[in-house]
Amino acid sequence: GRRPHHNRRREPRSGGAMLAVDEELRIPGDEGREYVIAPRAEIKGTGGFAEVRVARCTTTDATVAVKIIKLRPVGKMDERTVLREVRIMRQASSAPHPNVIRVLDVHIARGDTRADLTRASPLGAAGTAYIVLELCNGGELFDRLTDFGRVPEPNACHYMRGLLQGVAHLHERGVIHRDIKLENVLLSDDGTVKLADFGLAAELAVDASGAPINANALLRDVVGSQSYVAPEVLVRKMKGYRGAPVDAWSCGVCLFTLLSGFFPLDVADARDWRFRRLQAEQALGNLRACHVIFSMYQRDCPFSEAVQALLDGLLRVDPAQRMTVPDALRTAWLQPGDDAKDEHGAFESGAHGDGVVYRSFLGFGSFAAPAAPLAPEMLVPKRQAAHEASVLGQAAERA
């Protein structure tokens, strides 16, 4: 239950650039293609082991994005892990979909173990992966939230329709994303949603047509991002979980956060008093998740009835009772021409969401104290670089 906060970093940390600022890099692709990253090329994003730069394809003159990854000998960013992510992306786009980012080319430069990659040769430093992707100039969907505080229902409907259509396509191709969050939803120039970042995705076995052989196959690894991950992933005695409901829950968190400006839960397990309340209410038959969450702060839910019906279905704690992605796409709120959306989606006239709810998170106002106070680190609005947030997966890897 935190208000999202964006610590933007448009430029890499000092000394953290993968390429020297005055360097031109030429990257070979398949079928004679070549991509050029010009000196001082725009940096679209940075992380601990990777950055994304704008490049140009010399054969088509198209502008693309290149994700440059500093490979490690073993572990999270080794060559095997990166190639697995690329394989999953290609499986997802084996039948291209407008709401799933396309991987255009991949080049792995091997053989040089130098730690300093800023002196890379023009043909690419060994120990580096270059993933060429379609360019999304609209930024992250998270940026819409941090720029405007919350998103009106008509806009959120457009974004969610695209997101759910992209997720449905992934599931039809045997791919479970497992890290759906506003930071991993990109926007093209025309506002089209593009689901990206498949580093934590799972691939199911598929038949000759590319469809999953067993869509209900159980997954067991604990991965995801804190405020978005489904409760069944966090169960201590792991019995396994089905992938599709996990993605559906994360889509529900994205939608609630877009409309309200704050996360419905801090984490979907017993550490969070809000989750305990939501779980208890649903066990008693109260399935109105939106009303339960807002009632914790003595507020009425401001959303339209149509979007509440969608959210109440997606935010079911029991995955067996949770709304599926195909069923979500058939709900009334996501159909074109729903005029009810035009009248909802705002708390107050201010730029950001409900300040009274925010103050309750921070211990201000006249609300009753939660049954179990949250630890201080759970109360501080904190958002680091876009791709660092998969702490659960990192912890599981270390275990």
mmCIF file of C-alpha atoms in Angstrom:
data_model
loop_
_atom_site.group_PDB
_atom_site.id
_atom_site.type_symbol
_atom_site.label_atom_id
_atom_site.label_comp_id
_atom_site.label_asym_id
_atom_site.label_seq_id
_atom_site.Cartn_x
_atom_site.Cartn_y
_atom_site.Cartn_z
ATOM 1 C CA GLY A 1 0.000 0.000 0.000
ATOM 2 C CA ARG A 2 2.528 2.620 -1.048
ATOM 3 C CA ARG A 3 2.253 5.611 -3.267
ATOM 4 C CA PRO A 4 4.429 4.958 -6.334
ATOM 5 C CA HIS A 5 7.458 7.195 -6.502
ATOM 6 C CA HIS A 6 9.758 7.570 -9.486
ATOM 7 C CA ASN A 7 13.446 8.348 -8.927
ATOM 8 C CA ARG A 8 14.164 9.040 -12.554
ATOM 9 C CA ARG A 9 17.663 8.661 -13.845
ATOM 10 C CA ARG A 10 17.831 9.827 -17.433
ATOM 11 C CA GLU A 11 21.636 9.738 -17.445
ATOM 12 C CA PRO A 12 23.767 6.868 -16.121
ATOM 13 C CA ARG A 13 25.783 7.203 -12.976
ATOM 14 C CA SER A 14 29.250 8.651 -13.324
ATOM 15 C CA GLY A 15 31.474 5.992 -14.837
ATOM 16 C CA GLY A 16 28.491 3.696 -15.345
ATOM 17 C CA ALA A 17 28.000 4.162 -19.090
ATOM 18 C CA MET A 18 28.473 1.002 -21.133
ATOM 19 C CA LEU A 19 29.927 3.042 -24.017
ATOM 20 C CA ALA A 20 32.201 6.046 -24.111
ATOM 21 C CA VAL A 21 30.236 9.202 -24.936
ATOM 22 C CA ASP A 22 32.292 9.887 -28.083
ATOM 23 C CA GLU A 23 32.177 6.333 -29.401
ATOM 24 C CA GLU A 24 30.369 5.017 -32.481
ATOM 25 C CA LEU A 25 29.381 1.384 -32.171
ATOM 26 C CA ARG A 26 28.446 -0.869 -35.094
ATOM 27 C CA ILE A 27 26.487 -4.003 -34.266
ATOM 28 C CA PRO A 28 26.082 -6.813 -36.824
ATOM 29 C CA GLY A 29 22.662 -8.380 -37.265
ATOM 30 C CA ASP A 30 21.142 -11.228 -39.248
ATOM 31 C CA GLU A 31 20.778 -11.222 -43.039
ATOM 32 C CA GLY A 32 23.410 -8.523 -43.494
ATOM 33 C CA ARG A 33 21.741 -5.968 -41.235
ATOM 34 C CA GLU A 34 23.874 -3.559 -39.245
ATOM 35 C CA TYR A 35 22.965 -1.171 -36.447
ATOM 36 C CA VAL A 36 24.867 1.976 -35.562
ATOM 37 C CA ILE A 37 24.854 3.650 -32.166
ATOM 38 C CA ALA A 38 26.078 7.170 -32.802
ATOM 39 C CA PRO A 39 28.342 9.130 -30.455
ATOM 40 C CA ARG A 40 26.271 10.601 -27.622
ATOM 41 C CA ALA A 41 23.260 8.518 -28.667
ATOM 42 C CA GLU A 42 20.199 9.005 -26.481
ATOM 43 C CA ILE A 43 20.042 6.731 -23.446
ATOM 44 C CA LYS A 44 16.491 5.444 -22.917
ATOM 45 C CA GLY A 45 17.213 3.602 -19.681
ATOM 46 C CA THR A 46 19.972 2.313 -17.417
ATOM 47 C CA GLY A 47 20.440 -0.385 -14.809
ATOM 48 C CA GLY A 48 23.174 -2.159 -12.902
ATOM 49 C CA PHE A 49 24.260 -4.375 -15.805
ATOM 50 C CA ALA A 50 22.517 -2.875 -18.811
ATOM 51 C CA GLU A 51 21.465 0.236 -20.624
ATOM 52 C CA VAL A 52 19.212 0.955 -23.602
ATOM 53 C CA ARG A 53 20.393 3.278 -26.366
ATOM 54 C CA VAL A 54 18.831 4.576 -29.550
ATOM 55 C CA ALA A 55 20.388 3.229 -32.754
ATOM 56 C CA ARG A 56 19.817 3.237 -36.516
ATOM 57 C CA CYS A 57 19.607 0.272 -38.869
ATOM 58 C CA THR A 58 21.871 1.073 -41.824
ATOM 59 C CA THR A 59 19.975 -1.218 -44.209
ATOM 60 C CA THR A 60 16.456 0.085 -43.513
ATOM 61 C CA ASP A 61 17.240 3.479 -41.917
ATOM 62 C CA ALA A 62 14.806 2.535 -39.131
ATOM 63 C CA THR A 63 15.362 3.888 -35.630
ATOM 64 C CA VAL A 64 15.544 1.115 -33.038
ATOM 65 C CA ALA A 65 16.469 0.535 -29.402
ATOM 66 C CA VAL A 66 19.494 -1.544 -28.411
ATOM 67 C CA LYS A 67 19.677 -3.106 -24.964
ATOM 68 C CA ILE A 68 23.371 -3.448 -24.074
ATOM 69 C CA ILE A 69 24.031 -6.011 -21.343
ATOM 70 C CA LYS A 70 27.362 -6.473 -19.581
ATOM 71 C CA LEU A 71 27.570 -10.251 -19.279
ATOM 72 C CA ARG A 72 28.783 -12.047 -16.156
ATOM 73 C CA PRO A 73 30.603 -15.412 -16.167
ATOM 74 C CA VAL A 74 27.734 -17.035 -14.230
ATOM 75 C CA GLY A 75 24.494 -16.012 -12.577
ATOM 76 C CA LYS A 76 21.724 -13.561 -13.292
ATOM 77 C CA MET A 77 23.392 -11.832 -16.238
ATOM 78 C CA ASP A 78 25.373 -14.667 -17.810
ATOM 79 C CA GLU A 79 25.073 -15.518 -21.489
ATOM 80 C CA ARG A 80 22.770 -18.479 -20.885
ATOM 81 C CA THR A 81 20.309 -16.324 -18.932
ATOM 82 C CA VAL A 82 20.291 -13.573 -21.543
ATOM 83 C CA LEU A 83 19.792 -16.024 -24.406
ATOM 84 C CA ARG A 84 16.936 -17.629 -22.471
ATOM 85 C CA GLU A 85 15.225 -14.234 -22.229
ATOM 86 C CA VAL A 86 15.728 -13.704 -25.966
ATOM 87 C CA ARG A 87 14.327 -17.164 -26.718
ATOM 88 C CA ILE A 88 11.219 -16.403 -24.669
ATOM 89 C CA MET A 89 10.785 -13.043 -26.416
ATOM 90 C CA ARG A 90 11.009 -14.770 -29.781
ATOM 91 C CA GLN A 91 8.535 -17.417 -28.657
ATOM 92 C CA ALA A 92 6.174 -14.633 -27.608
ATOM 93 C CA SER A 93 6.539 -12.828 -30.933
ATOM 94 C CA SER A 94 6.569 -15.917 -33.164
ATOM 95 C CA ALA A 95 3.176 -14.559 -34.175
ATOM 96 C CA PRO A 96 3.731 -10.774 -33.857
ATOM 97 C CA HIS A 97 1.304 -8.868 -31.649
ATOM 98 C CA PRO A 98 0.975 -5.067 -31.460
ATOM 99 C CA ASN A 99 1.006 -5.095 -27.636
ATOM 100 C CA VAL A 100 4.185 -7.166 -27.184
ATOM 101 C CA ILE A 101 7.565 -5.594 -27.867
ATOM 102 C CA ARG A 102 9.404 -7.196 -30.783
ATOM 103 C CA VAL A 103 12.999 -8.406 -30.669
ATOM 104 C CA LEU A 104 14.588 -7.630 -34.033
ATOM 105 C CA ASP A 105 18.145 -8.940 -33.700
ATOM 106 C CA VAL A 106 20.624 -10.287 -31.175
ATOM 107 C CA HIS A 107 24.416 -10.174 -31.171
ATOM 108 C CA ILE A 108 26.675 -11.684 -28.501
ATOM 109 C CA ALA A 109 30.295 -10.484 -28.505
ATOM 110 C CA ARG A 110 32.452 -13.079 -26.737
ATOM 111 C CA GLY A 111 36.049 -13.771 -25.775
ATOM 112 C CA ASP A 112 37.209 -10.635 -23.942
ATOM 113 C CA THR A 113 36.772 -10.646 -20.168
ATOM 114 C CA ARG A 114 37.812 -7.041 -19.533
ATOM 115 C CA ALA A 115 35.718 -5.442 -16.816
ATOM 116 C CA ASP A 116 36.002 -2.008 -18.423
ATOM 117 C CA LEU A 117 33.625 -2.084 -21.379
ATOM 118 C CA THR A 118 33.736 1.661 -21.989
ATOM 119 C CA ARG A 119 36.720 1.065 -24.290
ATOM 120 C CA ALA A 120 34.854 -1.352 -26.522
ATOM 121 C CA SER A 121 36.096 -1.755 -30.073
ATOM 122 C CA PRO A 122 33.825 -0.461 -32.867
ATOM 123 C CA LEU A 123 32.621 -4.011 -33.573
ATOM 124 C CA GLY A 124 31.486 -4.553 -30.002
ATOM 125 C CA ALA A 125 33.182 -5.611 -26.807
ATOM 126 C CA ALA A 126 33.347 -9.325 -26.063
ATOM 127 C CA GLY A 127 31.390 -10.236 -22.975
ATOM 128 C CA THR A 128 28.510 -8.020 -24.093
ATOM 129 C CA ALA A 129 25.039 -8.836 -25.406
ATOM 130 C CA TYR A 130 23.228 -6.495 -27.794
ATOM 131 C CA ILE A 131 19.466 -7.028 -28.075
ATOM 132 C CA VAL A 132 17.849 -4.941 -30.809
ATOM 133 C CA LEU A 133 14.228 -4.029 -30.054
ATOM 134 C CA GLU A 134 11.551 -1.878 -31.572
ATOM 135 C CA LEU A 135 11.783 1.658 -30.205
ATOM 136 C CA CYS A 136 9.108 2.925 -27.810
ATOM 137 C CA ASN A 137 9.408 6.699 -27.503
ATOM 138 C CA GLY A 138 6.385 7.075 -25.228
ATOM 139 C CA GLY A 139 8.272 5.938 -22.131
ATOM 140 C CA GLU A 140 6.944 3.703 -19.370
ATOM 141 C CA LEU A 141 3.314 3.583 -18.315
ATOM 142 C CA PHE A 142 4.694 4.338 -14.844
ATOM 143 C CA ASP A 143 5.676 7.771 -16.178
ATOM 144 C CA ARG A 144 2.003 8.591 -16.756
ATOM 145 C CA LEU A 145 1.357 7.925 -13.097
ATOM 146 C CA THR A 146 4.279 9.937 -11.781
ATOM 147 C CA ASP A 147 3.582 12.830 -14.155
ATOM 148 C CA PHE A 148 -0.154 13.096 -13.423
ATOM 149 C CA GLY A 149 -0.658 11.303 -10.099
ATOM 150 C CA ARG A 150 -3.453 9.093 -11.406
ATOM 151 C CA VAL A 151 -5.062 8.292 -14.746
ATOM 152 C CA PRO A 152 -8.753 8.946 -15.625
ATOM 153 C CA GLU A 153 -10.824 5.892 -16.453
ATOM 154 C CA PRO A 154 -11.050 6.444 -20.240
ATOM 155 C CA ASN A 155 -7.253 6.617 -20.498
ATOM 156 C CA ALA A 156 -6.763 3.697 -18.137
ATOM 157 C CA CYS A 157 -9.231 1.667 -20.203
ATOM 158 C CA HIS A 158 -7.118 2.196 -23.329
ATOM 159 C CA TYR A 159 -3.949 1.128 -21.541
ATOM 160 C CA MET A 160 -5.519 -1.879 -19.836
ATOM 161 C CA ARG A 161 -7.164 -3.166 -22.988
ATOM 162 C CA GLY A 162 -3.766 -3.192 -24.698
ATOM 163 C CA LEU A 163 -2.021 -4.726 -21.693
ATOM 164 C CA LEU A 164 -4.561 -7.521 -21.299
ATOM 165 C CA GLN A 165 -4.541 -8.239 -25.032
ATOM 166 C CA GLY A 166 -0.760 -8.519 -24.916
ATOM 167 C CA VAL A 167 -0.888 -10.823 -21.889
ATOM 168 C CA ALA A 168 -3.537 -13.000 -23.535
ATOM 169 C CA HIS A 169 -1.275 -13.347 -26.566
ATOM 170 C CA LEU A 170 1.671 -14.376 -24.375
ATOM 171 C CA HIS A 171 -0.406 -17.061 -22.683
ATOM 172 C CA GLU A 172 -1.572 -18.365 -26.053
ATOM 173 C CA ARG A 173 2.118 -18.743 -27.013
ATOM 174 C CA GLY A 174 3.028 -20.530 -23.773
ATOM 175 C CA VAL A 175 4.739 -17.565 -22.099
ATOM 176 C CA ILE A 176 3.996 -16.455 -18.520
ATOM 177 C CA HIS A 177 5.455 -12.991 -17.895
ATOM 178 C CA ARG A 178 5.558 -13.053 -14.041
ATOM 179 C CA ASP A 179 6.816 -9.476 -13.735
ATOM 180 C CA ILE A 180 3.943 -7.385 -15.072
ATOM 181 C CA LYS A 181 4.216 -3.899 -13.600
ATOM 182 C CA LEU A 182 3.789 -0.343 -14.808
ATOM 183 C CA GLU A 183 7.554 -0.031 -15.287
ATOM 184 C CA ASN A 184 7.524 -2.942 -17.763
ATOM 185 C CA VAL A 185 4.713 -1.527 -19.892
ATOM 186 C CA LEU A 186 6.092 0.766 -22.600
ATOM 187 C CA LEU A 187 4.249 3.146 -24.912
ATOM 188 C CA SER A 188 4.892 3.768 -28.587
ATOM 189 C CA ASP A 189 4.692 7.199 -30.203
ATOM 190 C CA ASP A 190 0.948 6.778 -30.768
ATOM 191 C CA GLY A 191 0.277 5.498 -27.229
ATOM 192 C CA THR A 192 0.128 1.796 -28.081
ATOM 193 C CA VAL A 193 0.937 -0.400 -25.082
ATOM 194 C CA LYS A 194 3.992 -2.651 -25.458
ATOM 195 C CA LEU A 195 4.679 -5.296 -22.817
ATOM 196 C CA ALA A 196 8.444 -5.614 -22.277
ATOM 197 C CA ASP A 197 11.185 -7.123 -20.076
ATOM 198 C CA PHE A 198 10.951 -10.918 -20.091
ATOM 199 C CA GLY A 199 13.814 -11.545 -17.675
ATOM 200 C CA LEU A 200 11.580 -13.385 -15.163
ATOM 201 C CA ALA A 201 9.229 -15.007 -17.675
ATOM 202 C CA ALA A 202 8.499 -18.736 -17.754
ATOM 203 C CA GLU A 203 8.088 -20.740 -20.937
ATOM 204 C CA LEU A 204 5.634 -23.613 -21.059
ATOM 205 C CA ALA A 205 6.063 -26.566 -23.378
ATOM 206 C CA VAL A 206 4.304 -25.890 -26.695
ATOM 207 C CA ASP A 207 3.116 -28.014 -29.594
ATOM 208 C CA ALA A 208 4.008 -27.636 -33.258
ATOM 209 C CA SER A 209 1.571 -24.737 -33.635
ATOM 210 C CA GLY A 210 3.167 -22.831 -30.744
ATOM 211 C CA ALA A 211 0.236 -23.349 -28.347
ATOM 212 C CA PRO A 212 0.935 -24.568 -24.793
ATOM 213 C CA ILE A 213 0.591 -28.315 -24.296
ATOM 214 C CA ASN A 214 -0.464 -27.879 -20.656
ATOM 215 C CA ALA A 215 -1.538 -24.340 -19.807
ATOM 216 C CA ASN A 216 -2.044 -25.411 -16.163
ATOM 217 C CA ALA A 217 1.528 -26.596 -15.626
ATOM 218 C CA LEU A 218 2.765 -25.648 -12.158
ATOM 219 C CA LEU A 219 5.601 -23.183 -11.581
ATOM 220 C CA ARG A 220 7.584 -23.055 -8.337
ATOM 221 C CA ASP A 221 10.211 -20.322 -8.333
ATOM 222 C CA VAL A 222 9.494 -17.210 -6.273
ATOM 223 C CA VAL A 223 9.888 -14.265 -8.633
ATOM 224 C CA GLY A 224 8.177 -10.941 -9.208
ATOM 225 C CA SER A 225 8.140 -7.364 -7.941
ATOM 226 C CA GLN A 226 6.967 -6.620 -4.423
ATOM 227 C CA SER A 227 3.729 -4.679 -4.811
ATOM 228 C CA TYR A 228 2.623 -6.573 -7.932
ATOM 229 C CA VAL A 229 3.330 -10.241 -7.196
ATOM 230 C CA ALA A 230 0.358 -12.569 -6.611
ATOM 231 C CA PRO A 231 -0.189 -14.087 -3.138
ATOM 232 C CA GLU A 232 0.166 -17.708 -4.245
ATOM 233 C CA VAL A 233 3.734 -17.039 -5.425
ATOM 234 C CA LEU A 234 4.691 -16.022 -1.875
ATOM 235 C CA VAL A 235 3.247 -19.030 -0.052
ATOM 236 C CA ARG A 236 5.950 -20.339 2.261
ATOM 237 C CA LYS A 237 5.284 -24.050 1.683
ATOM 238 C CA MET A 238 5.516 -23.988 -2.068
ATOM 239 C CA LYS A 239 3.014 -26.303 -3.697
ATOM 240 C CA GLY A 240 3.438 -24.707 -7.077
ATOM 241 C CA TYR A 241 1.218 -22.184 -8.824
ATOM 242 C CA ARG A 242 -0.383 -21.781 -12.224
ATOM 243 C CA GLY A 243 1.117 -19.001 -14.296
ATOM 244 C CA ALA A 244 -1.872 -17.359 -15.959
ATOM 245 C CA PRO A 245 -3.632 -16.312 -12.700
ATOM 246 C CA VAL A 246 -0.369 -14.749 -11.480
ATOM 247 C CA ASP A 247 -0.288 -12.434 -14.493
ATOM 248 C CA ALA A 248 -3.991 -11.650 -14.047
ATOM 249 C CA TRP A 249 -3.407 -10.481 -10.441
ATOM 250 C CA SER A 250 -0.534 -8.236 -11.542
ATOM 251 C CA CYS A 251 -2.749 -6.678 -14.215
ATOM 252 C CA GLY A 252 -5.300 -5.915 -11.509
ATOM 253 C CA VAL A 253 -2.640 -4.197 -9.398
ATOM 254 C CA CYS A 254 -1.589 -2.125 -12.420
ATOM 255 C CA LEU A 255 -5.158 -0.991 -13.055
ATOM 256 C CA PHE A 256 -5.921 -0.151 -9.414
ATOM 257 C CA THR A 257 -2.682 1.836 -9.162
ATOM 258 C CA LEU A 258 -3.332 3.756 -12.375
ATOM 259 C CA LEU A 259 -6.782 4.818 -11.199
ATOM 260 C CA SER A 260 -5.952 5.592 -7.572
ATOM 261 C CA GLY A 261 -2.332 6.717 -7.585
ATOM 262 C CA PHE A 262 -1.342 4.208 -4.881
ATOM 263 C CA PHE A 263 -0.752 0.473 -4.651
ATOM 264 C CA PRO A 264 -3.642 -1.597 -3.262
ATOM 265 C CA LEU A 265 -1.190 -3.587 -1.111
ATOM 266 C CA ASP A 266 2.430 -3.299 -0.163
ATOM 267 C CA VAL A 267 2.907 -7.040 -0.499
ATOM 268 C CA ALA A 268 0.310 -9.797 -0.864
ATOM 269 C CA ASP A 269 1.111 -11.806 2.230
ATOM 270 C CA ALA A 270 0.615 -11.670 6.001
ATOM 271 C CA ARG A 271 3.328 -9.041 6.484
ATOM 272 C CA ASP A 272 0.848 -6.467 5.173
ATOM 273 C CA TRP A 273 -2.160 -5.746 7.399
ATOM 274 C CA ARG A 274 -4.160 -4.667 4.338
ATOM 275 C CA PHE A 275 -3.683 -8.075 2.749
ATOM 276 C CA ARG A 276 -4.781 -9.830 5.932
ATOM 277 C CA ARG A 277 -7.951 -7.722 5.959
ATOM 278 C CA LEU A 278 -8.639 -8.347 2.264
ATOM 279 C CA GLN A 279 -8.081 -12.087 2.648
ATOM 280 C CA ALA A 280 -10.346 -12.278 5.704
ATOM 281 C CA GLU A 281 -13.155 -10.336 4.012
ATOM 282 C CA GLN A 282 -13.025 -12.562 0.940
ATOM 283 C CA ALA A 283 -13.065 -15.674 3.136
ATOM 284 C CA LEU A 284 -16.309 -14.328 4.662
ATOM 285 C CA GLY A 285 -17.827 -13.838 1.206
ATOM 286 C CA ASN A 286 -17.174 -10.113 0.749
ATOM 287 C CA LEU A 287 -15.689 -10.140 -2.745
ATOM 288 C CA ARG A 288 -15.751 -6.365 -3.334
ATOM 289 C CA ALA A 289 -12.003 -5.840 -3.203
ATOM 290 C CA CYS A 290 -12.118 -2.146 -4.101
ATOM 291 C CA HIS A 291 -14.584 -1.319 -1.331
ATOM 292 C CA VAL A 292 -12.592 -3.360 1.184
ATOM 293 C CA ILE A 293 -9.364 -1.529 0.358
ATOM 294 C CA PHE A 294 -10.895 1.955 0.500
ATOM 295 C CA SER A 295 -12.885 1.151 3.643
ATOM 296 C CA MET A 296 -9.606 0.617 5.481
ATOM 297 C CA TYR A 297 -9.162 4.391 5.185
ATOM 298 C CA GLN A 298 -12.817 5.277 5.812
ATOM 299 C CA ARG A 299 -13.282 6.303 2.203
ATOM 300 C CA ASP A 300 -15.816 5.387 -0.454
ATOM 301 C CA CYS A 301 -14.458 3.808 -3.600
ATOM 302 C CA PRO A 302 -14.548 6.481 -6.342
ATOM 303 C CA PHE A 303 -14.371 4.093 -9.301
ATOM 304 C CA SER A 304 -17.256 3.336 -11.654
ATOM 305 C CA GLU A 305 -19.236 0.168 -10.953
ATOM 306 C CA ALA A 306 -17.987 -1.346 -14.216
ATOM 307 C CA VAL A 307 -14.299 -1.019 -13.371
ATOM 308 C CA GLN A 308 -14.958 -2.171 -9.811
ATOM 309 C CA ALA A 309 -16.422 -5.389 -11.215
ATOM 310 C CA LEU A 310 -13.242 -5.928 -13.219
ATOM 311 C CA LEU A 311 -10.925 -5.158 -10.302
ATOM 312 C CA ASP A 312 -12.945 -7.238 -7.851
ATOM 313 C CA GLY A 313 -12.437 -10.206 -10.178
ATOM 314 C CA LEU A 314 -8.723 -9.697 -10.773
ATOM 315 C CA LEU A 315 -7.881 -9.050 -7.105
ATOM 316 C CA ARG A 316 -9.287 -12.324 -5.777
ATOM 317 C CA VAL A 317 -6.824 -13.872 -3.331
ATOM 318 C CA ASP A 318 -7.793 -17.426 -4.328
ATOM 319 C CA PRO A 319 -6.307 -18.006 -7.804
ATOM 320 C CA ALA A 320 -8.941 -20.649 -8.551
ATOM 321 C CA GLN A 321 -11.638 -17.966 -8.151
ATOM 322 C CA ARG A 322 -9.711 -15.153 -9.845
ATOM 323 C CA MET A 323 -10.953 -13.683 -13.100
ATOM 324 C CA THR A 324 -9.024 -14.937 -16.126
ATOM 325 C CA VAL A 325 -7.433 -12.614 -18.656
ATOM 326 C CA PRO A 326 -9.855 -13.658 -21.458
ATOM 327 C CA ASP A 327 -12.820 -13.072 -19.129
ATOM 328 C CA ALA A 328 -11.394 -9.682 -18.150
ATOM 329 C CA LEU A 329 -11.267 -8.667 -21.798
ATOM 330 C CA ARG A 330 -14.981 -9.468 -22.087
ATOM 331 C CA THR A 331 -16.052 -7.266 -19.158
ATOM 332 C CA ALA A 332 -18.292 -4.278 -19.845
ATOM 333 C CA TRP A 333 -15.721 -1.676 -18.794
ATOM 334 C CA LEU A 334 -13.253 -2.722 -21.494
ATOM 335 C CA GLN A 335 -15.771 -2.553 -24.316
ATOM 336 C CA PRO A 336 -15.647 0.515 -26.603
ATOM 337 C CA GLY A 337 -18.242 3.209 -26.006
ATOM 338 C CA ASP A 338 -18.753 2.784 -22.253
ATOM 339 C CA ASP A 339 -19.824 6.315 -21.320
ATOM 340 C CA ALA A 340 -19.712 5.547 -17.589
ATOM 341 C CA LYS A 341 -15.933 5.744 -17.717
ATOM 342 C CA ASP A 342 -16.054 9.464 -18.501
ATOM 343 C CA GLU A 343 -17.477 10.348 -15.090
ATOM 344 C CA HIS A 344 -15.019 8.505 -12.870
ATOM 345 C CA GLY A 345 -11.375 8.048 -12.063
ATOM 346 C CA ALA A 346 -10.555 11.133 -9.986
ATOM 347 C CA PHE A 347 -10.485 11.683 -6.236
ATOM 348 C CA GLU A 348 -10.054 15.409 -5.962
ATOM 349 C CA SER A 349 -9.205 18.295 -8.233
ATOM 350 C CA GLY A 350 -5.488 18.121 -7.354
ATOM 351 C CA ALA A 351 -2.874 16.632 -9.628
ATOM 352 C CA HIS A 352 -2.281 13.613 -7.398
ATOM 353 C CA GLY A 353 -4.506 10.966 -5.866
ATOM 354 C CA ASP A 354 -6.155 10.895 -2.490
ATOM 355 C CA GLY A 355 -3.886 12.718 -0.067
ATOM 356 C CA VAL A 356 -5.921 11.515 2.909
ATOM 357 C CA VAL A 357 -5.128 7.923 2.034
ATOM 358 C CA TYR A 358 -1.450 8.796 1.579
ATOM 359 C CA ARG A 359 -1.336 10.485 4.982
ATOM 360 C CA SER A 360 -2.780 7.376 6.587
ATOM 361 C CA PHE A 361 0.106 5.350 5.156
ATOM 362 C CA LEU A 362 2.549 7.750 6.782
ATOM 363 C CA GLY A 363 0.837 7.865 10.173
ATOM 364 C CA PHE A 364 -0.916 11.243 9.823
ATOM 365 C CA GLY A 365 -4.605 12.053 9.958
ATOM 366 C CA SER A 366 -7.348 10.630 12.152
ATOM 367 C CA PHE A 367 -7.334 6.996 11.075
ATOM 368 C CA ALA A 368 -7.149 4.137 13.521
ATOM 369 C CA ALA A 369 -3.742 2.504 13.678
ATOM 370 C CA PRO A 370 -3.413 -0.795 11.781
ATOM 371 C CA ALA A 371 -3.471 -3.976 13.814
ATOM 372 C CA ALA A 372 0.214 -4.587 13.047
ATOM 373 C CA PRO A 373 2.171 -1.428 12.158
ATOM 374 C CA LEU A 374 4.307 -1.673 9.064
ATOM 375 C CA ALA A 375 8.072 -1.493 9.318
ATOM 376 C CA PRO A 376 9.450 1.980 8.487
ATOM 377 C CA GLU A 377 10.977 0.819 5.207
ATOM 378 C CA MET A 378 7.524 -0.263 4.036
ATOM 379 C CA LEU A 379 6.077 3.178 4.705
ATOM 380 C CA VAL A 380 8.587 5.249 2.764
ATOM 381 C CA PRO A 381 7.547 5.831 -0.852
ATOM 382 C CA LYS A 382 10.526 4.479 -2.711
ATOM 383 C CA ARG A 383 11.062 3.574 -6.331
ATOM 384 C CA GLN A 384 14.503 2.784 -7.709
ATOM 385 C CA ALA A 385 15.567 2.311 -11.357
ATOM 386 C CA ALA A 386 12.976 0.606 -13.529
ATOM 387 C CA HIS A 387 14.565 -2.820 -13.728
ATOM 388 C CA GLU A 388 16.000 -3.285 -10.212
ATOM 389 C CA ALA A 389 12.708 -4.101 -8.540
ATOM 390 C CA SER A 390 12.671 -7.897 -8.957
ATOM 391 C CA VAL A 391 14.076 -8.395 -5.472
ATOM 392 C CA LEU A 392 12.064 -11.523 -4.841
ATOM 393 C CA GLY A 393 13.701 -13.298 -7.749
ATOM 394 C CA GLN A 394 17.143 -12.183 -6.621
ATOM 395 C CA ALA A 395 16.488 -13.441 -3.093
ATOM 396 C CA ALA A 396 15.287 -16.782 -4.421
ATOM 397 C CA GLU A 397 18.406 -17.081 -6.574
ATOM 398 C CA ARG A 398 20.657 -16.505 -3.558
ATOM 399 C CA ALA A 399 18.750 -19.018 -1.441
#
